[in-house]
GROMACS .gro file of C-alpha atoms in nm:
model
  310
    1UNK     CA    1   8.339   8.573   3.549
    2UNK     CA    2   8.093   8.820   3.429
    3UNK     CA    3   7.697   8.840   3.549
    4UNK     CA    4   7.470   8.714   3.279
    5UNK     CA    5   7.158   8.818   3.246
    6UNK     CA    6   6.997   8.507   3.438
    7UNK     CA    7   7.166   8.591   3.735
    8UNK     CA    8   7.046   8.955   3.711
    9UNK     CA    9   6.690   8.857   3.667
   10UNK     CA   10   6.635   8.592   3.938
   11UNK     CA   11   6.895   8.817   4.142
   12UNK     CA   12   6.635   9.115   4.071
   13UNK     CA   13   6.325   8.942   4.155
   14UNK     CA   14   6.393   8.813   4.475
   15UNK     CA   15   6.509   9.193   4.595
   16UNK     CA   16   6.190   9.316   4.435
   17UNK     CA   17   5.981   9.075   4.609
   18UNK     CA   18   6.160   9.084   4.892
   19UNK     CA   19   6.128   8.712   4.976
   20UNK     CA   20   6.311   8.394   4.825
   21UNK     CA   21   5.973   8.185   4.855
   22UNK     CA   22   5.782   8.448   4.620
   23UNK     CA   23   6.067   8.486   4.388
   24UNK     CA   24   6.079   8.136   4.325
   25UNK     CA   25   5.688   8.085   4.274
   26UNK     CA   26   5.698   8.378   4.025
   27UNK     CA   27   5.997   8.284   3.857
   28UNK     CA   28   5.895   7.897   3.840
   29UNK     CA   29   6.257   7.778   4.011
   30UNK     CA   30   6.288   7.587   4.289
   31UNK     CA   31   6.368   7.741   4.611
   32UNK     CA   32   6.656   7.580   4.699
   33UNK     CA   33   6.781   7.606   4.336
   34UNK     CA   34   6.697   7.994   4.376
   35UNK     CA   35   6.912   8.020   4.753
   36UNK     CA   36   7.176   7.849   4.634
   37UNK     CA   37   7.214   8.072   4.342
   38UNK     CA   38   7.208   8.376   4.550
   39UNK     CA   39   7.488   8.213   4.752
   40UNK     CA   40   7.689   8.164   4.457
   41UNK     CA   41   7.616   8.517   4.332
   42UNK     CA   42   7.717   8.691   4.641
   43UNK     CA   43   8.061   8.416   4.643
   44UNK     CA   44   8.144   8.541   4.339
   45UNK     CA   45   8.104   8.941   4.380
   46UNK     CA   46   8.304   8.889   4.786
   47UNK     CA   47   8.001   9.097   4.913
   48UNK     CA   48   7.676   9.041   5.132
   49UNK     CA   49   7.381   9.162   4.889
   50UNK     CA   50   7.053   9.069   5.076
   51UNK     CA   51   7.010   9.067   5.466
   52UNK     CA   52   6.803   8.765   5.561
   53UNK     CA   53   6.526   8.783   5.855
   54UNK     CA   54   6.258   8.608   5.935
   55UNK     CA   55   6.018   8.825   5.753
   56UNK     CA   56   6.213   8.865   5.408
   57UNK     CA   57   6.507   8.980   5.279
   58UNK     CA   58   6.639   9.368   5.227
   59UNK     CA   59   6.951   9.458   5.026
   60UNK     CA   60   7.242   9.578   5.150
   61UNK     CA   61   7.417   9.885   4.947
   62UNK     CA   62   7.617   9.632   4.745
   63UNK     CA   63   7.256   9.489   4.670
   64UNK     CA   64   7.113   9.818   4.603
   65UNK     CA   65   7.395   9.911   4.389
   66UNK     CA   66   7.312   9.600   4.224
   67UNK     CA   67   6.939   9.642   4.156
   68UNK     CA   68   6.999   9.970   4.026
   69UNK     CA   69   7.254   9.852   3.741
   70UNK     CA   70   7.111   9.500   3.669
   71UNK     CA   71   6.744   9.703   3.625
   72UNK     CA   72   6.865   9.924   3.377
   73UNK     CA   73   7.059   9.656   3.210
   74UNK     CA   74   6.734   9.422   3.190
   75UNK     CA   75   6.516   9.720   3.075
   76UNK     CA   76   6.802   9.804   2.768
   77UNK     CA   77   6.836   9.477   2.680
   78UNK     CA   78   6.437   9.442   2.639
   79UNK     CA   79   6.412   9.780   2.480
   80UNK     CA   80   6.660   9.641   2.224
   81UNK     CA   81   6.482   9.360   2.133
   82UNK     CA   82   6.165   9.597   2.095
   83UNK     CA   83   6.305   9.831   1.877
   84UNK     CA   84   6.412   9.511   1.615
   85UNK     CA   85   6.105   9.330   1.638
   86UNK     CA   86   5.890   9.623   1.555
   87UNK     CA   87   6.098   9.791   1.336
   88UNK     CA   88   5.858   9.698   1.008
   89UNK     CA   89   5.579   9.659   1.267
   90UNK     CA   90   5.322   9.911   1.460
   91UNK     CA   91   5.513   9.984   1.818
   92UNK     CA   92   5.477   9.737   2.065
   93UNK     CA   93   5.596   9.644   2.416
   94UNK     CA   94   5.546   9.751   2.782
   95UNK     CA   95   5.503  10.133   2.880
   96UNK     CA   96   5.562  10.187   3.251
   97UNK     CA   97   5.345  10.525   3.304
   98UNK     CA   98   5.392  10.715   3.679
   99UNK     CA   99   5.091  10.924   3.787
  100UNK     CA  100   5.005  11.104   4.131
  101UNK     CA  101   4.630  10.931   4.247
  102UNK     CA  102   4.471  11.267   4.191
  103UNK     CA  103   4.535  11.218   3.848
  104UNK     CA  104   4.526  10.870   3.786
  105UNK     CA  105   4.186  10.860   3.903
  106UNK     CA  106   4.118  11.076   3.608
  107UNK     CA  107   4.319  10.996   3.338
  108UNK     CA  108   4.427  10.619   3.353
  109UNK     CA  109   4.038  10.457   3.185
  110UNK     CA  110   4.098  10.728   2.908
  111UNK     CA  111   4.430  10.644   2.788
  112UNK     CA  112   4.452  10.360   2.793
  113UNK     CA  113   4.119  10.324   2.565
  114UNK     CA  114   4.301  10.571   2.340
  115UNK     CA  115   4.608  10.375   2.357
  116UNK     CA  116   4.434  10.008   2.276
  117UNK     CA  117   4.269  10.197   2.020
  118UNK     CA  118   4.589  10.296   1.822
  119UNK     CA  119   4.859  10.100   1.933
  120UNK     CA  120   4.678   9.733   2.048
  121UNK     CA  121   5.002   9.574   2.088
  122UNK     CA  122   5.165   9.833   2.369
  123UNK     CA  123   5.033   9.715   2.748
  124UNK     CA  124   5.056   9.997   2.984
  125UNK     CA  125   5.159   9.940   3.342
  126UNK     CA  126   5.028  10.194   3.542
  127UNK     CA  127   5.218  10.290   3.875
  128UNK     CA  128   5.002  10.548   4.103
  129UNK     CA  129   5.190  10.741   4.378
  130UNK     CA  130   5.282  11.091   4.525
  131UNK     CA  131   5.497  11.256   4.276
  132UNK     CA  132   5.758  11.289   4.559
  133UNK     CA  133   5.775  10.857   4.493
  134UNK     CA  134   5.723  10.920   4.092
  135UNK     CA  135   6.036  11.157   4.084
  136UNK     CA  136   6.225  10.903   4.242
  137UNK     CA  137   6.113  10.574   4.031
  138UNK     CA  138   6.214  10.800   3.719
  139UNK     CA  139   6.540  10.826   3.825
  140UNK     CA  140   6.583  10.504   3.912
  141UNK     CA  141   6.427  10.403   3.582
  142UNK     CA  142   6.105  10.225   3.752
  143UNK     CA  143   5.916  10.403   3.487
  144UNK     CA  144   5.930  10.496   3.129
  145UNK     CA  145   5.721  10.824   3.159
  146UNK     CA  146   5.528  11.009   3.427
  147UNK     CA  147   5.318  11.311   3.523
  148UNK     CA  148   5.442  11.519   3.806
  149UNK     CA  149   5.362  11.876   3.910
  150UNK     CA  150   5.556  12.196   3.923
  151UNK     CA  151   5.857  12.044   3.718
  152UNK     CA  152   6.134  12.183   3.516
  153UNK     CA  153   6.353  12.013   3.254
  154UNK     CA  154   6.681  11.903   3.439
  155UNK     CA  155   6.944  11.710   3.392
  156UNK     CA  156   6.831  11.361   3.312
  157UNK     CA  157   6.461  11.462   3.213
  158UNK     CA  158   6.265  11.635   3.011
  159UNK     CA  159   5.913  11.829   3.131
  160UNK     CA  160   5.646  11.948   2.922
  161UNK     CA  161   5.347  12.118   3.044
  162UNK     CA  162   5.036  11.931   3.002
  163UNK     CA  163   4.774  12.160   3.170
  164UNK     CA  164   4.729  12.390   3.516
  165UNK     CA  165   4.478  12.260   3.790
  166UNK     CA  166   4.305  12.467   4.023
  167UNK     CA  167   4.364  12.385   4.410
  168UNK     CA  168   4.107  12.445   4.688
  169UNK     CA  169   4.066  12.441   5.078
  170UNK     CA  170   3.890  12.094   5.164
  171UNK     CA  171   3.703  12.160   5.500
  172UNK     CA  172   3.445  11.915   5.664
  173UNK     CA  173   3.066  11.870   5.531
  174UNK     CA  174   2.903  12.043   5.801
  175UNK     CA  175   3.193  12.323   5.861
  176UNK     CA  176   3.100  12.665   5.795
  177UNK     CA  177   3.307  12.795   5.548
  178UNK     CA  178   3.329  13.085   5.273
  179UNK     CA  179   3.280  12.987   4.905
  180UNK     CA  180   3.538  13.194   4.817
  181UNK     CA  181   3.839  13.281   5.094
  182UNK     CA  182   4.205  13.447   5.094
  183UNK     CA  183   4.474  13.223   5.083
  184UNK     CA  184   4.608  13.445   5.442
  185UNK     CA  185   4.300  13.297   5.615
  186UNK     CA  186   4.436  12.982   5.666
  187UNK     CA  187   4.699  13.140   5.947
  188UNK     CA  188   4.700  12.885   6.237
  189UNK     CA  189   4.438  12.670   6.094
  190UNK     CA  190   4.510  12.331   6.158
  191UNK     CA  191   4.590  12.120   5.808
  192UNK     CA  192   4.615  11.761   5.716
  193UNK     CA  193   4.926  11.802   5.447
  194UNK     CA  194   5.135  11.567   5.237
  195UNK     CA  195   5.474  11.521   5.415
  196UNK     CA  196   5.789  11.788   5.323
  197UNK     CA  197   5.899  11.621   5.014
  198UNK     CA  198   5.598  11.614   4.792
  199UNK     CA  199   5.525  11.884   4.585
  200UNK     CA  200   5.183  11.987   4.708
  201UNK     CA  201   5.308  12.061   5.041
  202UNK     CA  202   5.640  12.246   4.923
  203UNK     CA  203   5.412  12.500   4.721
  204UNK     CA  204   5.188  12.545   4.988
  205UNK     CA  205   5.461  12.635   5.228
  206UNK     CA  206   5.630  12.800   4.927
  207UNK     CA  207   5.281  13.038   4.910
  208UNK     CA  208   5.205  13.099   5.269
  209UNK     CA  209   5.550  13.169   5.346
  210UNK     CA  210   5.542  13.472   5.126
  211UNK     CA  211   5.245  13.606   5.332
  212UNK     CA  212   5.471  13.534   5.621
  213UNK     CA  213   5.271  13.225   5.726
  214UNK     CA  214   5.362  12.907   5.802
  215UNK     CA  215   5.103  12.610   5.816
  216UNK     CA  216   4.967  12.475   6.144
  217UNK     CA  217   5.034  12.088   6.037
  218UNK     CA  218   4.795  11.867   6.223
  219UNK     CA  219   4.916  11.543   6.062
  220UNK     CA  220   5.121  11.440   5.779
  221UNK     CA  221   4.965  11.194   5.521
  222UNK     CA  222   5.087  11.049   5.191
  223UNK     CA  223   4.847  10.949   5.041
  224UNK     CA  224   4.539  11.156   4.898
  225UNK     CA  225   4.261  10.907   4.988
  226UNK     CA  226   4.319  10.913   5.338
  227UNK     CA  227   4.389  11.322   5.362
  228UNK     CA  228   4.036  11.323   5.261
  229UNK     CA  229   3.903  11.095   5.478
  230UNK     CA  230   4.057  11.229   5.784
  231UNK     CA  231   3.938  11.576   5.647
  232UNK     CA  232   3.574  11.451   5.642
  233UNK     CA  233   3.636  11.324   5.949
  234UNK     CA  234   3.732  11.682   6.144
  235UNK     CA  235   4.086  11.606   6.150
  236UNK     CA  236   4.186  11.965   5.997
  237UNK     CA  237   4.172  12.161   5.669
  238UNK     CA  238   4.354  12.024   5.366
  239UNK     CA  239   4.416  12.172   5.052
  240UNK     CA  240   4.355  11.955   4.689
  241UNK     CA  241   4.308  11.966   4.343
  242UNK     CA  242   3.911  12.083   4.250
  243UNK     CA  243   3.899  11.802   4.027
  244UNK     CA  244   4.024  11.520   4.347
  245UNK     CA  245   3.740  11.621   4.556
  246UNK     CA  246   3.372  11.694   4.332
  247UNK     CA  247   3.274  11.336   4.385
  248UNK     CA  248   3.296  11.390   4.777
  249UNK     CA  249   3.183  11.710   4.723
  250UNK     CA  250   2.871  11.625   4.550
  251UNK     CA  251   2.807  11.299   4.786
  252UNK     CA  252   2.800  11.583   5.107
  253UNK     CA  253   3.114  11.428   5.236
  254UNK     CA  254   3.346  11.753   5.214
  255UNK     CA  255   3.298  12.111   5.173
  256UNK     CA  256   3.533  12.358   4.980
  257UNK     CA  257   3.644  12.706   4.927
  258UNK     CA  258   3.784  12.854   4.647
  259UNK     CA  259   4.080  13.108   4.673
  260UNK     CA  260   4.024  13.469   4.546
  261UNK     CA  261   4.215  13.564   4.263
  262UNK     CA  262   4.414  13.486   4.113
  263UNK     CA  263   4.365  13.182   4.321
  264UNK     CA  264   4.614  12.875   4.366
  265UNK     CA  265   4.723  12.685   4.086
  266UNK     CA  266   4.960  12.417   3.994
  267UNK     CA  267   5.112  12.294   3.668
  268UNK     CA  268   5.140  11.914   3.541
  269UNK     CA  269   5.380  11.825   3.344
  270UNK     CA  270   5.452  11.549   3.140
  271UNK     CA  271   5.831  11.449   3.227
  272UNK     CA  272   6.100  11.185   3.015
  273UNK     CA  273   6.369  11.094   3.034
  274UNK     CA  274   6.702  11.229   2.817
  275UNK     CA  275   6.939  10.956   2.972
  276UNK     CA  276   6.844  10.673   2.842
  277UNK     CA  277   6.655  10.536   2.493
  278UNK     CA  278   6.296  10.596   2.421
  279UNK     CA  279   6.156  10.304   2.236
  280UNK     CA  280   5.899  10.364   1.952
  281UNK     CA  281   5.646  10.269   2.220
  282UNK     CA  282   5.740  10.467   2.472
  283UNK     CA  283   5.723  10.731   2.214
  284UNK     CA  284   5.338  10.645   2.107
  285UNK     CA  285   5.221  10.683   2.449
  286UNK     CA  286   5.349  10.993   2.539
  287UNK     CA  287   5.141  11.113   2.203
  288UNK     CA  288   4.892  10.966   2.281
  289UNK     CA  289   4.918  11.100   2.658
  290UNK     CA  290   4.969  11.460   2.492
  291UNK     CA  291   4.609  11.414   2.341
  292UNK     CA  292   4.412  11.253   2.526
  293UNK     CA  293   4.487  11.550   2.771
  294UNK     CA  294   4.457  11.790   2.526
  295UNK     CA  295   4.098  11.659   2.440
  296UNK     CA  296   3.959  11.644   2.808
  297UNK     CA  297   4.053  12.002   2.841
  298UNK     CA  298   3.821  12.087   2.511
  299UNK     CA  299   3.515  11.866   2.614
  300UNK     CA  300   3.558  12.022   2.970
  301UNK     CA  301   3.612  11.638   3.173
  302UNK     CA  302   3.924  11.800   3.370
  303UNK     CA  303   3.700  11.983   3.600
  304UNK     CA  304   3.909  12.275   3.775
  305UNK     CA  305   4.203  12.271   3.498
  306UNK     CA  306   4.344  12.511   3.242
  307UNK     CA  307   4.524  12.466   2.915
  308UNK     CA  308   4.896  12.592   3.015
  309UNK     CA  309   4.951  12.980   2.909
  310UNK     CA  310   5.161  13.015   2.541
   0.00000   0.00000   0.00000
């Protein structure tokens, strides 16, 4: 017998939640109602799908394999019904935007003003991460669009330069430090870094290597909040966006240098996906996205950023 799109759902929330009691309060079933189900569903594929423990449950790779599917599934189905509905309508739906924090911080008030503005029946769902973890949801399909750094076009997605944003050397308020330093002087300089897979840390390593350098890591951090803090704190040297660090900046929590020229820049990029269908909303916000970029660059609100070279 084939999966309908019931069992998918409740099948779908209790992975995501990662607990039978939540899945049930959010999907308004019974518990017992919602185990037995889960029983029957795993019965009827011959396969373990979620490991049970006292603190939750995980999936197994059956279950995994079964997220992934009955995700993508769900989100067709629903972009489907969109796509009717709206057809003699203005767009409407749920847009599922990925950002990295440094960026969200900036960006997220903005568009979705712009957004409500234009298109009042499209909610966006933000999700804010490392674009190491927004590469990976957009694979997965967790999200419908996001903004990730240093990007090319690939297969699955397509990446379109939004802007380039300066990075600088973070030190601590009451270091003494040049305004203005070469990137070589950070040789055995101990640095508070995003772990290997994100991007900020791979061009780092990617720069200093070609000055035959490789960074003294002091700790490994994902997530930009805390490098900061620990920064502030005298943990090591870090190295961010200009535009992630003027508020501490200003407040005399951190200190920065900038790198001589041509300095150290990075490239956002707006990135979609080619796999699978782009509803008319999805569509909307990724102009809208386009612009509202496009118009903090001219009023100068991206501080430290660069429209992208022709």
């Amino acid at each position: 017998m084939a999966l309908d799109t019931r069992q998918m759902r409740y099948f779908l929330e209790i992975a995501e939640q990662g607990s039978i009691t939540r899945a049930a309060q959010v999907l308004n079933v019974a518990q017992p109602a919602l185990s037995l189900h889960l029983k029957t569903l795993e019965e009827r594929l011959g396969t373990q799908l979620l490991i049970r423990s006292r603190s939750g449950v995980t999936p197994t790779e059956a279950g995994q394999v079964l997220m992934r599917r009955a995700r993508a599934i769900l989100d067709d189905m629903a972009r489907t019904e969109d796509e009717i509905r709206t057809l003699d309508a203005d767009p409407a739906g749920v847009v599922r935007v990925g950002l990295p924090g440094t960026i969200s911080a900036l960006l997220t008030l903005p568009l979705i003003k712009a957004a409500r503005a234009r298109y009042p029946r499209i909610t966006i769902n933000i999700a804010e991460a490392m674009s190491g973890f927004i590469a990976g949801w957009m694979s997965e399909g967790q999200v419908d669009l996001a903004v990730l750094y240093n990007r090319s076009s690939a297969a699955g997605v397509m990446a379109r330069p939004l802007l380039e944003e300066e990075l600088v050397v973070l030190w601590p308020a009451n270091a003494k430090r040049p305004e203005v330093m070469a990137l070589s002087e950070l040789r055995d300089e101990p640095m508070v870094l995003p772990s290997a897979p994100h991007g900020l840390r791979q061009q780092l390593e990617r720069d200093l290597g070609a000055l035959d350098i490789r960074p003294a890591i002091a700790m490994e951090v994902d997530s930009y909040a805390n490098i900061k803090a620990l920064v502030a704190a005298g943990y090591g040297a870090s190295v961010l966006p200009r535009h992630a660090v003027q508020a501490e900046v200003a407040e005399g929590k951190l200190g920065i240098s900038r790198l001589a020229a041509p300095g150290l820049w990075r490239q956002a990029v707006m990135v979609t996906p080619t796999n699978r269908p782009v509803t008319r909303a999805q569509q909307a916000v990724q102009d809208v996205l386009s612009q509202v970029v496009a118009d903090m660059l001219a009023n100068g609100d991206w501080s430290g950023a660069r429209a992208v070279s022709p």
